[in-house]
PDB file of C-alpha atoms in Angstrom:
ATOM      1  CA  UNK A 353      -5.943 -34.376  37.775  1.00 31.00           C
ATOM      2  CA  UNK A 354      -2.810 -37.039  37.454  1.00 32.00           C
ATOM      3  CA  UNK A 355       0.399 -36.224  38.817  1.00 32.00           C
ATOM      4  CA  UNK A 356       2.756 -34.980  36.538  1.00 35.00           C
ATOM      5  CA  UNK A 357       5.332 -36.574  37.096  1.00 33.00           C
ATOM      6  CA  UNK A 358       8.968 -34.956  36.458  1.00 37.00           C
ATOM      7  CA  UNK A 359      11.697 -36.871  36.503  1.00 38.00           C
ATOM      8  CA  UNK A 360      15.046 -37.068  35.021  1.00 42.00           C
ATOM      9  CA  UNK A 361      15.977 -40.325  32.568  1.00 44.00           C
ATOM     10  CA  UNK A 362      12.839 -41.705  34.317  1.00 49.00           C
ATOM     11  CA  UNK A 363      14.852 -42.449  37.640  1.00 71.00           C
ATOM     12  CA  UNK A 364      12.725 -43.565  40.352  1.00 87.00           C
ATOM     13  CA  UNK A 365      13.673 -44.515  43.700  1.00 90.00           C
ATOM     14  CA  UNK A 366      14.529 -48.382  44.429  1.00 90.00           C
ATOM     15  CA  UNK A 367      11.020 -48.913  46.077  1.00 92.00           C
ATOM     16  CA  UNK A 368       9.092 -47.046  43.347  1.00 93.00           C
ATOM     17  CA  UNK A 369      10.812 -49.289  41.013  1.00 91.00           C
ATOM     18  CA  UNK A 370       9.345 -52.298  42.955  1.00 92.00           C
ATOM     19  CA  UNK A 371       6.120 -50.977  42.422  1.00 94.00           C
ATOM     20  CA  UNK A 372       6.292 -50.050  39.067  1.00 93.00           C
ATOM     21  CA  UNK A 373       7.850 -53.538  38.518  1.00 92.00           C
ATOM     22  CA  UNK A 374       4.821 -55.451  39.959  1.00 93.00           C
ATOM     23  CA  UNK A 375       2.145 -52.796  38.211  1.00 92.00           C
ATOM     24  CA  UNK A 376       4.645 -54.369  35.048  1.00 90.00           C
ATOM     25  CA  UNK A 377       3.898 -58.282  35.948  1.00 90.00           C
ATOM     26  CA  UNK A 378       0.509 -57.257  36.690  1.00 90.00           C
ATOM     27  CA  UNK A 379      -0.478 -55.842  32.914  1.00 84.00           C
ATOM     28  CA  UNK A 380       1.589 -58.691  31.111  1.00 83.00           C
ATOM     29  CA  UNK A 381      -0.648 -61.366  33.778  1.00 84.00           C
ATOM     30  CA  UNK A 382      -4.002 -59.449  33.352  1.00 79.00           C
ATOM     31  CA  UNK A 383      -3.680 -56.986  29.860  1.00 69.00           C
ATOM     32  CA  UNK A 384      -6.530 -54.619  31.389  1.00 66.00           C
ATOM     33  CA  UNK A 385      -8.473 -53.396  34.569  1.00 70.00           C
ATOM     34  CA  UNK A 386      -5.395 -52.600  36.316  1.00 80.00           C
ATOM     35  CA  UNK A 387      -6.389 -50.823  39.389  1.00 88.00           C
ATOM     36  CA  UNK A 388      -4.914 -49.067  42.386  1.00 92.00           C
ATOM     37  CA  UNK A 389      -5.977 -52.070  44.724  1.00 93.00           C
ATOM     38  CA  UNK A 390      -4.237 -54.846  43.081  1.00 93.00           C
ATOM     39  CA  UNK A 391      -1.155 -52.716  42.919  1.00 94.00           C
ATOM     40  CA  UNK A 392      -0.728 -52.109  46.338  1.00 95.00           C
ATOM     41  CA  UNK A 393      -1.664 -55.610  46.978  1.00 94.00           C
ATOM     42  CA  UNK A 394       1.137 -56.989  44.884  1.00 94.00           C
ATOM     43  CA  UNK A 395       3.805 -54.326  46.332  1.00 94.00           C
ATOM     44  CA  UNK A 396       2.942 -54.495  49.715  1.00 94.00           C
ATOM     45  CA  UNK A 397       2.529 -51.182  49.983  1.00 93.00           C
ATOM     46  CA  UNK A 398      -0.752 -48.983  50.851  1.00 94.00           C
ATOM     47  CA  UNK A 399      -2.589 -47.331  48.447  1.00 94.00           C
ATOM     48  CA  UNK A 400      -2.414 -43.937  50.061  1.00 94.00           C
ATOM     49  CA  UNK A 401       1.301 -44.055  49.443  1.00 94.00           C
ATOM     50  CA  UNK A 402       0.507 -44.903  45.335  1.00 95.00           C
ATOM     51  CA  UNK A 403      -1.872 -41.432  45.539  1.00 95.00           C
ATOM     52  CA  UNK A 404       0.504 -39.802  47.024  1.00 94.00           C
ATOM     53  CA  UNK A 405       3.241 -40.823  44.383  1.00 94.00           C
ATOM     54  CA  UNK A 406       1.663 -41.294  41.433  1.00 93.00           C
ATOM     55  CA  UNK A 407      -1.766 -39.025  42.167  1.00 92.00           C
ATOM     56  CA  UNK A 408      -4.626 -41.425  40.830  1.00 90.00           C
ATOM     57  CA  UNK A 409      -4.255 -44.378  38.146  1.00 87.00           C
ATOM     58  CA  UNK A 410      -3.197 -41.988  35.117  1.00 87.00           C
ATOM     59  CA  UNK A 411      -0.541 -41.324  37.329  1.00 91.00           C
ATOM     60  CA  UNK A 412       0.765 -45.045  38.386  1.00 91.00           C
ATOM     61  CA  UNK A 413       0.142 -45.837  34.631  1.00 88.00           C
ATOM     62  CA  UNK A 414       2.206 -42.640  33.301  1.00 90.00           C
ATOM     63  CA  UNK A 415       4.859 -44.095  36.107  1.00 92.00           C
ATOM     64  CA  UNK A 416       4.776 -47.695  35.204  1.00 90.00           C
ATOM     65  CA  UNK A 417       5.371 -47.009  31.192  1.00 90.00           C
ATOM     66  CA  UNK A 418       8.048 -44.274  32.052  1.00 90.00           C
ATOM     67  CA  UNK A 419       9.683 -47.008  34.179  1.00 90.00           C
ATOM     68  CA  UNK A 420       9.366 -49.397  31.003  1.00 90.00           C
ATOM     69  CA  UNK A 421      10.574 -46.718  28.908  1.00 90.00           C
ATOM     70  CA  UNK A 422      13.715 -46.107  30.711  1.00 89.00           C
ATOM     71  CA  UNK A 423      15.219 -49.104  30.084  1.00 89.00           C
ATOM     72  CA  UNK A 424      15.913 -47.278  26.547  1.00 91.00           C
ATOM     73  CA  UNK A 425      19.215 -46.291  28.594  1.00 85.00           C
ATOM     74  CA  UNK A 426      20.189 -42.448  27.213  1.00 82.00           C
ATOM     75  CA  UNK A 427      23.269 -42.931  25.353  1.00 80.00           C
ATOM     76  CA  UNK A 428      27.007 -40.846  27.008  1.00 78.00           C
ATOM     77  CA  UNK A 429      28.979 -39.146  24.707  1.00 77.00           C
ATOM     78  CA  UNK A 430      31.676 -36.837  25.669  1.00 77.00           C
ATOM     79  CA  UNK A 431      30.317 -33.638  23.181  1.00 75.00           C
ATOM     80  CA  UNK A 432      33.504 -31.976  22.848  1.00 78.00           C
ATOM     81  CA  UNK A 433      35.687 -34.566  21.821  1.00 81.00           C
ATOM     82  CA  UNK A 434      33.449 -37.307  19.938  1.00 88.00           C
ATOM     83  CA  UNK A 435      34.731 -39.265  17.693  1.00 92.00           C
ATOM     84  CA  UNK A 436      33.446 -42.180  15.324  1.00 92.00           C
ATOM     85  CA  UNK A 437      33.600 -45.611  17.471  1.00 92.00           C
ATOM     86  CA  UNK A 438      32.235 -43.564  20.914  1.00 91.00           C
ATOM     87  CA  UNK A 439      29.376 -42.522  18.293  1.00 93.00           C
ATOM     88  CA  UNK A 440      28.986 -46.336  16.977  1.00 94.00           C
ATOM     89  CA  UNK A 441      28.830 -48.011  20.239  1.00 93.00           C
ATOM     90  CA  UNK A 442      26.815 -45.474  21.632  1.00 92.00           C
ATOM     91  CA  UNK A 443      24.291 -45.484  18.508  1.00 95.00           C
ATOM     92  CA  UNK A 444      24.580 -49.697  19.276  1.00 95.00           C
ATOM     93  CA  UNK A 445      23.900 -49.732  22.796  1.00 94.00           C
ATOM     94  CA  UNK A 446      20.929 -47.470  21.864  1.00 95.00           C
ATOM     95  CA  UNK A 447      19.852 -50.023  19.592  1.00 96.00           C
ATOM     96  CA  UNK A 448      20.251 -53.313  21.614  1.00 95.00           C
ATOM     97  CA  UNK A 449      18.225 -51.504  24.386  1.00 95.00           C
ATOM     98  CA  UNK A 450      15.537 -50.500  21.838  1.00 95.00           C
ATOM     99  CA  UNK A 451      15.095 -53.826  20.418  1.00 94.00           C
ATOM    100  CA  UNK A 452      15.303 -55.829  23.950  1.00 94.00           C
ATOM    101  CA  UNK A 453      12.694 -53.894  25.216  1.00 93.00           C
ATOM    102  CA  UNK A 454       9.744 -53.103  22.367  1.00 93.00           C
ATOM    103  CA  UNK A 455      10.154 -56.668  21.583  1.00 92.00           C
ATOM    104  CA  UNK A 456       9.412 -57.878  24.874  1.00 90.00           C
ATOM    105  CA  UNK A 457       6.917 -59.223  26.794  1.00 88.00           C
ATOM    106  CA  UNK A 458       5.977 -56.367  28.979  1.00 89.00           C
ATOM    107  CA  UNK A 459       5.909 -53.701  25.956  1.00 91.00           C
ATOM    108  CA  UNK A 460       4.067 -56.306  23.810  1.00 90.00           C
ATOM    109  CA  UNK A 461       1.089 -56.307  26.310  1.00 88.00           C
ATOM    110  CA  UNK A 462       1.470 -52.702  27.142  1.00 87.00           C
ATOM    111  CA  UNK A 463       0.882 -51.295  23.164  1.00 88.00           C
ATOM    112  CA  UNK A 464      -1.891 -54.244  22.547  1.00 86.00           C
ATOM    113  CA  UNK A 465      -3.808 -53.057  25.552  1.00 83.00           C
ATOM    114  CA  UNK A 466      -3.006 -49.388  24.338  1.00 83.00           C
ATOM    115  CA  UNK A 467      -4.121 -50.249  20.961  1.00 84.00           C
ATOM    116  CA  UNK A 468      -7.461 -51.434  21.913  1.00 80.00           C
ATOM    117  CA  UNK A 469      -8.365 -48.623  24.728  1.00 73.00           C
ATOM    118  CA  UNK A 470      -7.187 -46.359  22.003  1.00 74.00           C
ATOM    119  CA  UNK A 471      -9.620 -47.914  19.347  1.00 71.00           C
ATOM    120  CA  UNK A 472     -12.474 -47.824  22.000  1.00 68.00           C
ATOM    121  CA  UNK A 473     -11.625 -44.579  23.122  1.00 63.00           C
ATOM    122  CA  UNK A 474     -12.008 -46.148  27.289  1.00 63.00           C
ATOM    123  CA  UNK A 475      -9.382 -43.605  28.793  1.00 62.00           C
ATOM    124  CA  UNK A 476      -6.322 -41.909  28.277  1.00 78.00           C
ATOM    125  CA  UNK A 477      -4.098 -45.052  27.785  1.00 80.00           C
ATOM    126  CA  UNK A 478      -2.962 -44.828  24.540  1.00 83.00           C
ATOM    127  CA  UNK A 479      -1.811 -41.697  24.822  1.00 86.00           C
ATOM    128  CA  UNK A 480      -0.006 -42.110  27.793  1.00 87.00           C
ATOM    129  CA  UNK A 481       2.148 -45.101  26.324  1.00 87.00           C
ATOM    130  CA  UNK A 482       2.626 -42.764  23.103  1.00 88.00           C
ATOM    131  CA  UNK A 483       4.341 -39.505  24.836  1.00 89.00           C
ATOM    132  CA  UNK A 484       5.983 -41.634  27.317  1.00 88.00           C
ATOM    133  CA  UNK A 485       6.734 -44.842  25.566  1.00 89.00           C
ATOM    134  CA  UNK A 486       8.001 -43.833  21.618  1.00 90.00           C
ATOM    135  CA  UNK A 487       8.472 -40.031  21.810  1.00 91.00           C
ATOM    136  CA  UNK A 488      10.455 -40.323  25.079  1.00 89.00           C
ATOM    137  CA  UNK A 489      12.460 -42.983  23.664  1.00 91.00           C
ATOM    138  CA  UNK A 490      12.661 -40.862  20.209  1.00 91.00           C
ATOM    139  CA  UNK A 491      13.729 -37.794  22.199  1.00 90.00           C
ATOM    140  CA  UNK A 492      16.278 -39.687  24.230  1.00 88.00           C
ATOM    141  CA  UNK A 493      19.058 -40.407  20.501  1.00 91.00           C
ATOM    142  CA  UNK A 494      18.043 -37.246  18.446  1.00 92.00           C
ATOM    143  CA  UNK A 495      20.492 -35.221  20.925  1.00 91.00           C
ATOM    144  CA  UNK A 496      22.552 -37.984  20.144  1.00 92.00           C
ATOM    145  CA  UNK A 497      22.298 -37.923  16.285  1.00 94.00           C
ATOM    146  CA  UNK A 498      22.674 -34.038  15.976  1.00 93.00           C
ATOM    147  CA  UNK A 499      26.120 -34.267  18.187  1.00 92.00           C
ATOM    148  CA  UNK A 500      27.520 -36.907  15.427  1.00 94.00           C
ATOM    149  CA  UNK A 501      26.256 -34.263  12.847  1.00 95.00           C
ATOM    150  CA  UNK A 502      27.974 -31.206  14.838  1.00 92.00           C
ATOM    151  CA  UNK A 503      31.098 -33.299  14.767  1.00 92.00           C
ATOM    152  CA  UNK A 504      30.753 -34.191  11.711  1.00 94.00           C
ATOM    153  CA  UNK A 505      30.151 -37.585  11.376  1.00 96.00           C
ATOM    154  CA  UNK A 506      26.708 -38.069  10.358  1.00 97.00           C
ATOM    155  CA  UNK A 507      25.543 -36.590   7.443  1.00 97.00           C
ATOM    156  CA  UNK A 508      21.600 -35.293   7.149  1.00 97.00           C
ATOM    157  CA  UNK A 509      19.257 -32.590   7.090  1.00 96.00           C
ATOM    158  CA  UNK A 510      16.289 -34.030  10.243  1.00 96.00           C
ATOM    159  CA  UNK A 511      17.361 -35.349  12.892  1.00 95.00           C
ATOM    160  CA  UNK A 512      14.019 -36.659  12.775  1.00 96.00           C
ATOM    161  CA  UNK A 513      14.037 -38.674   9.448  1.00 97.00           C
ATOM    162  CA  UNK A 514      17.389 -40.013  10.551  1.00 97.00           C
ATOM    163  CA  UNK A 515      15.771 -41.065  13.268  1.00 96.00           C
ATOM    164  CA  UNK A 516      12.515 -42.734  11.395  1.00 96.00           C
ATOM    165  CA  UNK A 517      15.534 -44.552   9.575  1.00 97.00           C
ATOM    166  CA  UNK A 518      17.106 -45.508  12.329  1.00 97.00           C
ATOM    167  CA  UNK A 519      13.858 -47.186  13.815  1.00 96.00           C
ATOM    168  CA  UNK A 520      12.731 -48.797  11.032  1.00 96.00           C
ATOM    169  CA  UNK A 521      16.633 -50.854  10.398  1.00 97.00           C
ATOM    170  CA  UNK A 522      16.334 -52.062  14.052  1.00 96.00           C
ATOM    171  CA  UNK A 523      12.715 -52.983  14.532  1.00 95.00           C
ATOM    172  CA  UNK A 524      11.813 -53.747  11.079  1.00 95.00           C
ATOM    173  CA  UNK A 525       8.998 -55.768  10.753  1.00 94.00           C
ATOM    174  CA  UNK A 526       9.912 -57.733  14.266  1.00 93.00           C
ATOM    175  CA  UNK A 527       7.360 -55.728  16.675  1.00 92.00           C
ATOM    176  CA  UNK A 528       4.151 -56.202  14.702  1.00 92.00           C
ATOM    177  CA  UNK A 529       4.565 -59.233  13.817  1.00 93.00           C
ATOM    178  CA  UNK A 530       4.719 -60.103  17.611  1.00 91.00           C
ATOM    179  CA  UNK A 531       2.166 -57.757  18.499  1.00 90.00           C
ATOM    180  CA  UNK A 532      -0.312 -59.637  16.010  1.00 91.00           C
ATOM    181  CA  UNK A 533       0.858 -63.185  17.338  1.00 89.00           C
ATOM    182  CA  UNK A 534       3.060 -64.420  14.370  1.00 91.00           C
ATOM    183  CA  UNK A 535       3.393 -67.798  14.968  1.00 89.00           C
ATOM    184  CA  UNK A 536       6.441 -68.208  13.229  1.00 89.00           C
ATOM    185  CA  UNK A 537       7.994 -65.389  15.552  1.00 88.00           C
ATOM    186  CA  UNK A 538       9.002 -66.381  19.025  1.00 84.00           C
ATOM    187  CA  UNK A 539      10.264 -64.769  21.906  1.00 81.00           C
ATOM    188  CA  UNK A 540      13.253 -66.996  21.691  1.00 85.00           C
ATOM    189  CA  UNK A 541      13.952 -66.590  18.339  1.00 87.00           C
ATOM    190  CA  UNK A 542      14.199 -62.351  18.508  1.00 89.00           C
ATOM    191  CA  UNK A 543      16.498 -62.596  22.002  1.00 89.00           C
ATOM    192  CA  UNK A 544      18.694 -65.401  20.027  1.00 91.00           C
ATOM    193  CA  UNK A 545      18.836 -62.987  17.085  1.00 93.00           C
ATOM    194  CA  UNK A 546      19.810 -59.509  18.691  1.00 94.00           C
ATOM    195  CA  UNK A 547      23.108 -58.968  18.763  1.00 95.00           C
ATOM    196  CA  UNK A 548      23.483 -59.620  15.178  1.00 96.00           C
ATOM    197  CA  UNK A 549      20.338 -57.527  14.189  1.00 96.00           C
ATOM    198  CA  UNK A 550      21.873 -54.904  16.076  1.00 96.00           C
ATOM    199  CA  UNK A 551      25.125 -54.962  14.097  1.00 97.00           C
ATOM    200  CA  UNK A 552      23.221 -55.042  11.124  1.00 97.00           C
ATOM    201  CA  UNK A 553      21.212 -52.487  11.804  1.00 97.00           C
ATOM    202  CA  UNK A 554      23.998 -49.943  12.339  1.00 97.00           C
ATOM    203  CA  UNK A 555      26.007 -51.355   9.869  1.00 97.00           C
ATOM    204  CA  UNK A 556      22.980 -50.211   7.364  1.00 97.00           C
ATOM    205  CA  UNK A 557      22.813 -46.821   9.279  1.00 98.00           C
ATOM    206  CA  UNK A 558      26.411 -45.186   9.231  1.00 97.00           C
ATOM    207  CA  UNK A 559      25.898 -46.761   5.270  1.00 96.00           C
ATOM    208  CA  UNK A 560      23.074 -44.136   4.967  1.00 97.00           C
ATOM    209  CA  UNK A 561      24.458 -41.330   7.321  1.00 97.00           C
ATOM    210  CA  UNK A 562      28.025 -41.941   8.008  1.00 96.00           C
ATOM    211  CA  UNK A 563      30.203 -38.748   6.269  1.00 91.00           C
ATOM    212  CA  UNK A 564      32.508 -41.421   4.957  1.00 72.00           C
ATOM    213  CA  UNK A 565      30.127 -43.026   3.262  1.00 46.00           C
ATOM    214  CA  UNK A 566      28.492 -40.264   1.270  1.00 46.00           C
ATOM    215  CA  UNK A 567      31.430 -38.537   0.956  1.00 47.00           C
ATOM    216  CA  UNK A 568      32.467 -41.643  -0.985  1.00 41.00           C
TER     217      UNK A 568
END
C-alpha cells in the first residue's frame, strides 16, 4: 500500500522538493514510465530513501502532483476583520496562481498522461492527479469564498457553484485548448496575457457575487 501522505498546504522539506522537482522535469521530458530508478538517478538520492518517503511509486507520484498542486498558494485572510480589497486581492492572487500553473508545462503533461492512463485504465494515475491536483486546489478558496459570504461580501447559496464560476472565468477555454495542442495557443501568448485575464476574471466574479452588485 502507498504512503499516505499528510501534509499541511503540501509543504515538503527543501530536499523533498528537489526530488519532487526532478520527478516534475522528468514527466514533462518523458510523459510516462516514470519509475523509482530514474528518480533517484536524477536527484541523487537512493531509492531506499524515495520508499521510505514516499512508500512505492503511488506514493512519489501522489508527492510529485501535491508538490505541483501547491503552488495554488492558500489564500490569508484575517477572518475577523475582512473587508472587500483583502477579499479581492486575495480572490486575485488565487487566480494568477491558478492560471500560471494549470496552464503550464508541467500540469499540461501531467493531466494528458492522466487522461490517457485513465482511458486505459493502466493504474491509479488519474485519480491521483484528480484528488490531489483539482479537488485540493478546489478545497484550498471555498474556505475562502464562505468567509467573504460570512462577512458579507459575497452573495450565494454553494460555495461550490461559486466556485465552478469562479473556474470557468479564469481558465475558460485556455487549458484544453493547450492540452489538445491548439496551434494558435502558445505558451507565450497565455504568460503574456495573465495579468489582465486575471483582472478580468475577477472583475466578472464580484459582478456575479459581489453584495454590491446584486444588491444593485
Amino acid at each position: 500500500m502507498p504512503v499516505t501522505i499528510k501534509v499541511s498546504e503540501e509543504i515538503f522539506t527543501p530536499r523533498q522538493q528537489a526530488v519532487l522537482t526532478a520527478a516534475l522535469d522528468l514527466l514533462v521530458e518523458n510523459g510516462d514510465g516514470l519509475t523509482m530508478t530514474a528518480v533517484a538517478r536524477r536527484a541523487s538520492c537512493s531509492k531506499e530513501t524515495l520508499y521510505k518517503w514516499f512508500g512505492d511509486r503511488d506514493g512519489l507520484l501522489t508527492a510529485t502532483v501535491q508538490w505541483q498542486a501547491a503552488k495554488v498558494r492558500m489564500p490569508q485572510v484575517d477572518r475577523t476583520g475582512l473587508n472587500a480589497k483583502a477579499l479581492r486581492l486575495s480572490i486575485e492572487q488565487f487566480a494568477r496562481d491558478l492560471l500560471t500553473v494549470i496552464t503550464g508545462e508541467v500540469s499540461i503533461t501531467l493531466n494528458r498522461t492522466a487522461v490517457t492512463h485513465a482511458a486505459q485504465e493502466k493504474d491509479r494515475l488519474g485519480n491521483i492527479v484528480l484528488e490531489n491536483g483539482p479537488l485540493a486546489i478546489r478545497r484550498r478558496l471555498k474556505p475562502i469564498l464562505e468567509a467573504g459570504r460570512d462577512a458579507r461580501l459575497l452573495r450565494f447559496t454553494s460555495s461550490e457553484d461559486a466556485y465552478r464560476t469562479f473556474f470557468g472565468l479564469v481558465v475558460r477555454d485556455v487549458q484544453i485548448r493547450l492540452l489538445l495542442g491548439d496551434k494558435a495557443l502558445t505558451q507565450a501568448n497565455v504568460e503574456a496575457n495573465i495579468e489582465a485575464d486575471v483582472k478580468a476574471a475577477t472583475d466578472q466574479f464580484f459582478t456575479l457575487y459581489g453584495v454590491k452588485a446584486n444588491n444593485a
